[in-house]
Amino acid sequence: IYLLESGRVDRVLHVAPRADDPLYWEAIASATPAEVAAGTGSRYGPAAPLATLLQVLAAGEHLAVIAKPCDVAAVRNLMAERPGLPVRYLLALACGGASKMTKTWDLLERAGMAPAEVAELRHRGHGNPGPTLVRAADGREFATTYLELWEDEGTWDLQWRCKVCPDGMGEVADLVALDCWPGGAPVGEDDGFNGLLARTPAGLELLDAAVAAGAVTITDDGLPVDATLESWQPHQSRRKAAVASRLRAMAELGLPVLRTPGLRLAAAEMRLTAEQRASEQAGARRRLERR
């Protein structure tokens, strides 16, 4: 909203619930604060925020993109190939991975609702983290807590690409927003705190300007990055340490393997013992062989 109101960009590309089916999301290029606000709220499931990127860029308007780190990396690569694109800011979330729609189907089964009955799905909100809420068109509601839905990582049902993601923390974005719960999970509701990480000079300048304008309030500035992020996002550290072993399993089976320049996977995997690396590689191979 600050980017639009300050005139820094003409549009913000992000995702919002589909008008015809609230279980799915679509790419929206918002030009007004009201349009941005209508798209707020966490989305836990597959989404394609870049589906309309080329069409939006063709208009020549200054653009900010809000997306997952993998999407942001794609835009960075495109900007390198096509200098002069009117993308002004890349904003990412710390991403634990995109769940398959089976996670949503399981939620609806618990709610006793068919997909066609759903009028609203909120994964978070009405607090921080707030409840996961499913509302039917006839007024029936089902709610569960964030921890009940996500505490067991074995039920996340992530896409395979997310299991080999080398950058859940948006290292190529300008600004990254993240949950800041010590230990990586909430113990209750809080007042809506989030972490903000400026990764580029453009991101830091934007953050400072937003603070000066009163659009963002900073309560703890300059926290020690390594210790703080390790406390807030321990699952990101665990995954990054395992990625190199999982990629080796893919290479063993002749599958395409990511190139990850600058993302320090060799250093990350040294956090694991030789036995742990071998276990990660063997486990990944078994999952791949089972498809």
Short mmCIF file of N, CA, C and O in Angstrom, two decimals, residues 125-190:
data_model
loop_
_atom_site.label_atom_id
_atom_site.label_comp_id
_atom_site.label_asym_id
_atom_site.label_seq_id
_atom_site.Cartn_x
_atom_site.Cartn_y
_atom_site.Cartn_z
N GLY A 125 -5.40 -15.16 10.13
CA GLY A 125 -6.10 -13.89 10.19
C GLY A 125 -6.96 -13.81 11.44
O GLY A 125 -7.08 -14.78 12.20
N HIS A 126 -7.57 -12.64 11.67
CA HIS A 126 -8.33 -12.41 12.89
C HIS A 126 -7.44 -12.68 14.10
O HIS A 126 -7.86 -13.31 15.07
N GLY A 127 -6.20 -12.19 14.04
CA GLY A 127 -5.22 -12.44 15.07
C GLY A 127 -3.90 -12.83 14.43
O GLY A 127 -3.76 -12.82 13.22
N ASN A 128 -2.91 -13.15 15.24
CA ASN A 128 -1.64 -13.62 14.72
C ASN A 128 -1.16 -14.78 15.59
O ASN A 128 -0.77 -14.57 16.74
N PRO A 129 -1.19 -16.05 15.12
CA PRO A 129 -1.51 -16.36 13.74
C PRO A 129 -2.99 -16.37 13.40
O PRO A 129 -3.36 -16.38 12.24
N GLY A 130 -3.85 -16.40 14.40
CA GLY A 130 -5.28 -16.49 14.13
C GLY A 130 -5.67 -17.89 13.71
O GLY A 130 -4.84 -18.74 13.39
N PRO A 131 -6.98 -18.19 13.72
CA PRO A 131 -7.44 -19.53 13.37
C PRO A 131 -7.45 -19.76 11.86
O PRO A 131 -7.50 -18.83 11.07
N THR A 132 -7.40 -21.04 11.49
CA THR A 132 -7.74 -21.44 10.13
C THR A 132 -9.25 -21.63 10.10
O THR A 132 -9.80 -22.40 10.89
N LEU A 133 -9.90 -20.91 9.21
CA LEU A 133 -11.36 -20.84 9.22
C LEU A 133 -11.93 -21.22 7.86
O LEU A 133 -11.50 -20.69 6.83
N VAL A 134 -12.88 -22.14 7.87
CA VAL A 134 -13.62 -22.50 6.65
C VAL A 134 -15.08 -22.15 6.90
O VAL A 134 -15.67 -22.57 7.91
N ARG A 135 -15.67 -21.38 5.99
CA ARG A 135 -17.07 -20.98 6.14
C ARG A 135 -17.84 -21.45 4.90
O ARG A 135 -17.43 -21.21 3.76
N ALA A 136 -18.96 -22.12 5.13
CA ALA A 136 -19.81 -22.59 4.03
C ALA A 136 -20.79 -21.50 3.63
O ALA A 136 -21.07 -20.56 4.38
N ALA A 137 -21.34 -21.63 2.44
CA ALA A 137 -22.30 -20.65 1.94
C ALA A 137 -23.56 -20.60 2.81
O ALA A 137 -24.23 -19.56 2.89
N ASP A 138 -23.87 -21.70 3.50
CA ASP A 138 -25.06 -21.72 4.35
C ASP A 138 -24.79 -21.23 5.77
O ASP A 138 -25.65 -21.31 6.64
N GLY A 139 -23.56 -20.74 6.02
CA GLY A 139 -23.25 -20.17 7.33
C GLY A 139 -22.50 -21.09 8.26
O GLY A 139 -22.00 -20.65 9.31
N ARG A 140 -22.41 -22.37 7.97
CA ARG A 140 -21.64 -23.28 8.81
C ARG A 140 -20.18 -22.87 8.84
O ARG A 140 -19.64 -22.40 7.83
N GLU A 141 -19.52 -23.06 9.98
CA GLU A 141 -18.11 -22.71 10.11
C GLU A 141 -17.33 -23.84 10.77
O GLU A 141 -17.87 -24.58 11.59
N PHE A 142 -16.07 -23.94 10.38
CA PHE A 142 -15.15 -24.87 11.04
C PHE A 142 -13.85 -24.12 11.24
O PHE A 142 -13.35 -23.46 10.33
N ALA A 143 -13.28 -24.21 12.45
CA ALA A 143 -12.03 -23.52 12.74
C ALA A 143 -11.08 -24.48 13.44
O ALA A 143 -11.50 -25.35 14.22
N THR A 144 -9.79 -24.31 13.15
CA THR A 144 -8.74 -25.04 13.84
C THR A 144 -7.58 -24.08 14.05
O THR A 144 -7.55 -23.00 13.46
N THR A 145 -6.65 -24.45 14.90
CA THR A 145 -5.54 -23.54 15.19
C THR A 145 -4.39 -23.77 14.22
O THR A 145 -4.28 -24.82 13.57
N TYR A 146 -3.54 -22.78 14.16
CA TYR A 146 -2.34 -22.87 13.33
C TYR A 146 -1.50 -24.09 13.72
O TYR A 146 -1.05 -24.85 12.86
N LEU A 147 -1.30 -24.29 15.03
CA LEU A 147 -0.47 -25.41 15.47
C LEU A 147 -1.11 -26.74 15.14
O LEU A 147 -0.43 -27.70 14.74
N GLU A 148 -2.43 -26.85 15.29
CA GLU A 148 -3.10 -28.11 14.96
C GLU A 148 -2.92 -28.46 13.49
O GLU A 148 -2.82 -29.63 13.12
N LEU A 149 -2.83 -27.45 12.65
CA LEU A 149 -2.73 -27.68 11.22
C LEU A 149 -1.29 -27.95 10.79
O LEU A 149 -1.05 -28.74 9.87
N TRP A 150 -0.30 -27.31 11.45
CA TRP A 150 1.06 -27.31 10.92
C TRP A 150 2.13 -27.82 11.86
O TRP A 150 3.30 -27.91 11.47
N GLU A 151 1.81 -28.16 13.08
CA GLU A 151 2.86 -28.55 14.03
C GLU A 151 3.62 -29.79 13.57
O GLU A 151 4.83 -29.88 13.73
N ASP A 152 2.93 -30.74 12.97
CA ASP A 152 3.57 -31.98 12.50
C ASP A 152 4.04 -31.78 11.06
O ASP A 152 3.23 -31.78 10.13
N GLU A 153 5.37 -31.62 10.87
CA GLU A 153 5.89 -31.38 9.52
C GLU A 153 5.59 -32.55 8.59
O GLU A 153 5.56 -32.38 7.37
N GLY A 154 5.37 -33.74 9.14
CA GLY A 154 5.08 -34.89 8.30
C GLY A 154 3.75 -34.79 7.58
O GLY A 154 3.49 -35.55 6.64
N THR A 155 2.89 -33.85 7.98
CA THR A 155 1.58 -33.69 7.34
C THR A 155 1.55 -32.50 6.38
O THR A 155 0.49 -32.18 5.86
N TRP A 156 2.68 -31.84 6.15
CA TRP A 156 2.67 -30.64 5.31
C TRP A 156 2.36 -30.97 3.86
O TRP A 156 1.84 -30.14 3.13
N ASP A 157 2.71 -32.18 3.41
CA ASP A 157 2.40 -32.63 2.04
C ASP A 157 2.92 -31.63 1.01
O ASP A 157 2.18 -31.15 0.15
N LEU A 158 4.22 -31.33 1.09
CA LEU A 158 4.82 -30.35 0.21
C LEU A 158 5.07 -30.91 -1.18
O LEU A 158 5.29 -32.11 -1.36
N GLN A 159 5.08 -30.03 -2.16
CA GLN A 159 5.54 -30.39 -3.49
C GLN A 159 7.02 -30.80 -3.40
O GLN A 159 7.76 -30.28 -2.57
N TRP A 160 7.44 -31.71 -4.28
CA TRP A 160 8.83 -32.18 -4.22
C TRP A 160 9.82 -31.03 -4.40
O TRP A 160 10.85 -30.97 -3.72
N ARG A 161 9.53 -30.10 -5.28
CA ARG A 161 10.46 -29.00 -5.52
C ARG A 161 10.75 -28.23 -4.23
O ARG A 161 11.82 -27.67 -4.08
N CYS A 162 9.78 -28.21 -3.32
CA CYS A 162 9.98 -27.49 -2.06
C CYS A 162 10.92 -28.25 -1.13
O CYS A 162 11.57 -27.64 -0.28
N LYS A 163 11.00 -29.56 -1.29
CA LYS A 163 11.90 -30.35 -0.46
C LYS A 163 13.36 -30.17 -0.87
O LYS A 163 14.27 -30.50 -0.11
N VAL A 164 13.58 -29.66 -2.08
CA VAL A 164 14.96 -29.40 -2.54
C VAL A 164 15.17 -27.91 -2.78
O VAL A 164 16.06 -27.50 -3.52
N CYS A 165 14.36 -27.07 -2.13
CA CYS A 165 14.48 -25.62 -2.30
C CYS A 165 15.74 -25.14 -1.59
O CYS A 165 15.90 -25.36 -0.39
N PRO A 166 16.64 -24.43 -2.30
CA PRO A 166 17.87 -23.94 -1.67
C PRO A 166 17.70 -22.58 -1.01
O PRO A 166 18.65 -22.06 -0.44
N ASP A 167 16.50 -21.97 -1.12
CA ASP A 167 16.36 -20.58 -0.68
C ASP A 167 14.95 -20.31 -0.18
O ASP A 167 14.17 -19.62 -0.82
N GLY A 168 14.62 -20.84 0.99
CA GLY A 168 13.33 -20.53 1.57
C GLY A 168 13.25 -19.16 2.19
O GLY A 168 12.17 -18.68 2.53
N MET A 169 14.40 -18.48 2.31
CA MET A 169 14.45 -17.20 3.02
C MET A 169 14.61 -16.01 2.07
O MET A 169 14.96 -14.91 2.50
N GLY A 170 14.34 -16.19 0.79
CA GLY A 170 14.27 -15.07 -0.14
C GLY A 170 15.57 -14.28 -0.28
O GLY A 170 15.56 -13.05 -0.23
N GLU A 171 16.67 -14.99 -0.50
CA GLU A 171 17.96 -14.30 -0.54
C GLU A 171 18.12 -13.36 -1.74
O GLU A 171 19.00 -12.49 -1.72
N VAL A 172 17.32 -13.51 -2.77
CA VAL A 172 17.44 -12.62 -3.93
C VAL A 172 16.34 -11.57 -3.97
O VAL A 172 16.21 -10.84 -4.95
N ALA A 173 15.56 -11.47 -2.91
CA ALA A 173 14.52 -10.43 -2.82
C ALA A 173 15.13 -9.13 -2.29
O ALA A 173 16.27 -9.09 -1.82
N ASP A 174 14.35 -8.05 -2.38
CA ASP A 174 14.76 -6.79 -1.76
C ASP A 174 14.37 -6.77 -0.28
O ASP A 174 15.15 -6.37 0.58
N LEU A 175 13.15 -7.21 -0.01
CA LEU A 175 12.66 -7.29 1.37
C LEU A 175 11.98 -8.64 1.58
O LEU A 175 11.30 -9.14 0.68
N VAL A 176 12.17 -9.20 2.76
CA VAL A 176 11.55 -10.48 3.11
C VAL A 176 10.76 -10.29 4.40
O VAL A 176 11.25 -9.70 5.36
N ALA A 177 9.53 -10.80 4.43
CA ALA A 177 8.71 -10.79 5.63
C ALA A 177 8.63 -12.21 6.18
O ALA A 177 8.54 -13.17 5.42
N LEU A 178 8.67 -12.33 7.51
CA LEU A 178 8.70 -13.66 8.10
C LEU A 178 8.06 -13.65 9.48
O LEU A 178 8.04 -12.64 10.17
N ASP A 179 7.53 -14.82 9.85
CA ASP A 179 7.08 -15.00 11.22
C ASP A 179 8.28 -14.94 12.16
O ASP A 179 9.37 -15.40 11.80
N CYS A 180 8.08 -14.38 13.35
CA CYS A 180 9.20 -14.23 14.28
C CYS A 180 8.85 -14.82 15.64
O CYS A 180 8.85 -14.14 16.65
N TRP A 181 8.54 -16.13 15.62
CA TRP A 181 8.23 -16.86 16.84
C TRP A 181 9.48 -17.60 17.30
O TRP A 181 9.98 -18.47 16.58
N PRO A 182 10.02 -17.31 18.47
CA PRO A 182 11.16 -18.08 18.97
C PRO A 182 10.84 -19.57 19.01
O PRO A 182 9.78 -19.98 19.49
N GLY A 183 11.74 -20.36 18.44
CA GLY A 183 11.49 -21.79 18.34
C GLY A 183 10.78 -22.19 17.07
O GLY A 183 10.65 -23.37 16.78
N GLY A 184 10.29 -21.20 16.32
CA GLY A 184 9.69 -21.48 15.03
C GLY A 184 8.20 -21.73 15.03
O GLY A 184 7.62 -22.02 13.99
N ALA A 185 7.54 -21.62 16.19
CA ALA A 185 6.10 -21.87 16.24
C ALA A 185 5.48 -20.97 17.30
O ALA A 185 6.12 -20.65 18.31
N PRO A 186 4.22 -20.57 17.12
CA PRO A 186 3.57 -19.71 18.11
C PRO A 186 3.20 -20.50 19.36
O PRO A 186 2.91 -21.69 19.30
N VAL A 187 3.19 -19.80 20.48
CA VAL A 187 2.70 -20.41 21.72
C VAL A 187 1.32 -19.87 22.06
O VAL A 187 0.70 -20.30 23.02
N GLY A 188 0.83 -18.94 21.26
CA GLY A 188 -0.48 -18.33 21.45
C GLY A 188 -0.62 -17.20 20.47
O GLY A 188 0.11 -17.12 19.48
N GLU A 189 -1.57 -16.32 20.71
CA GLU A 189 -1.77 -15.17 19.85
C GLU A 189 -0.87 -14.01 20.30
O GLU A 189 -0.59 -13.85 21.48
N ASP A 190 -0.40 -13.22 19.32
CA ASP A 190 0.31 -12.00 19.67
C ASP A 190 -0.31 -10.83 18.91
O ASP A 190 -1.32 -10.98 18.23
#
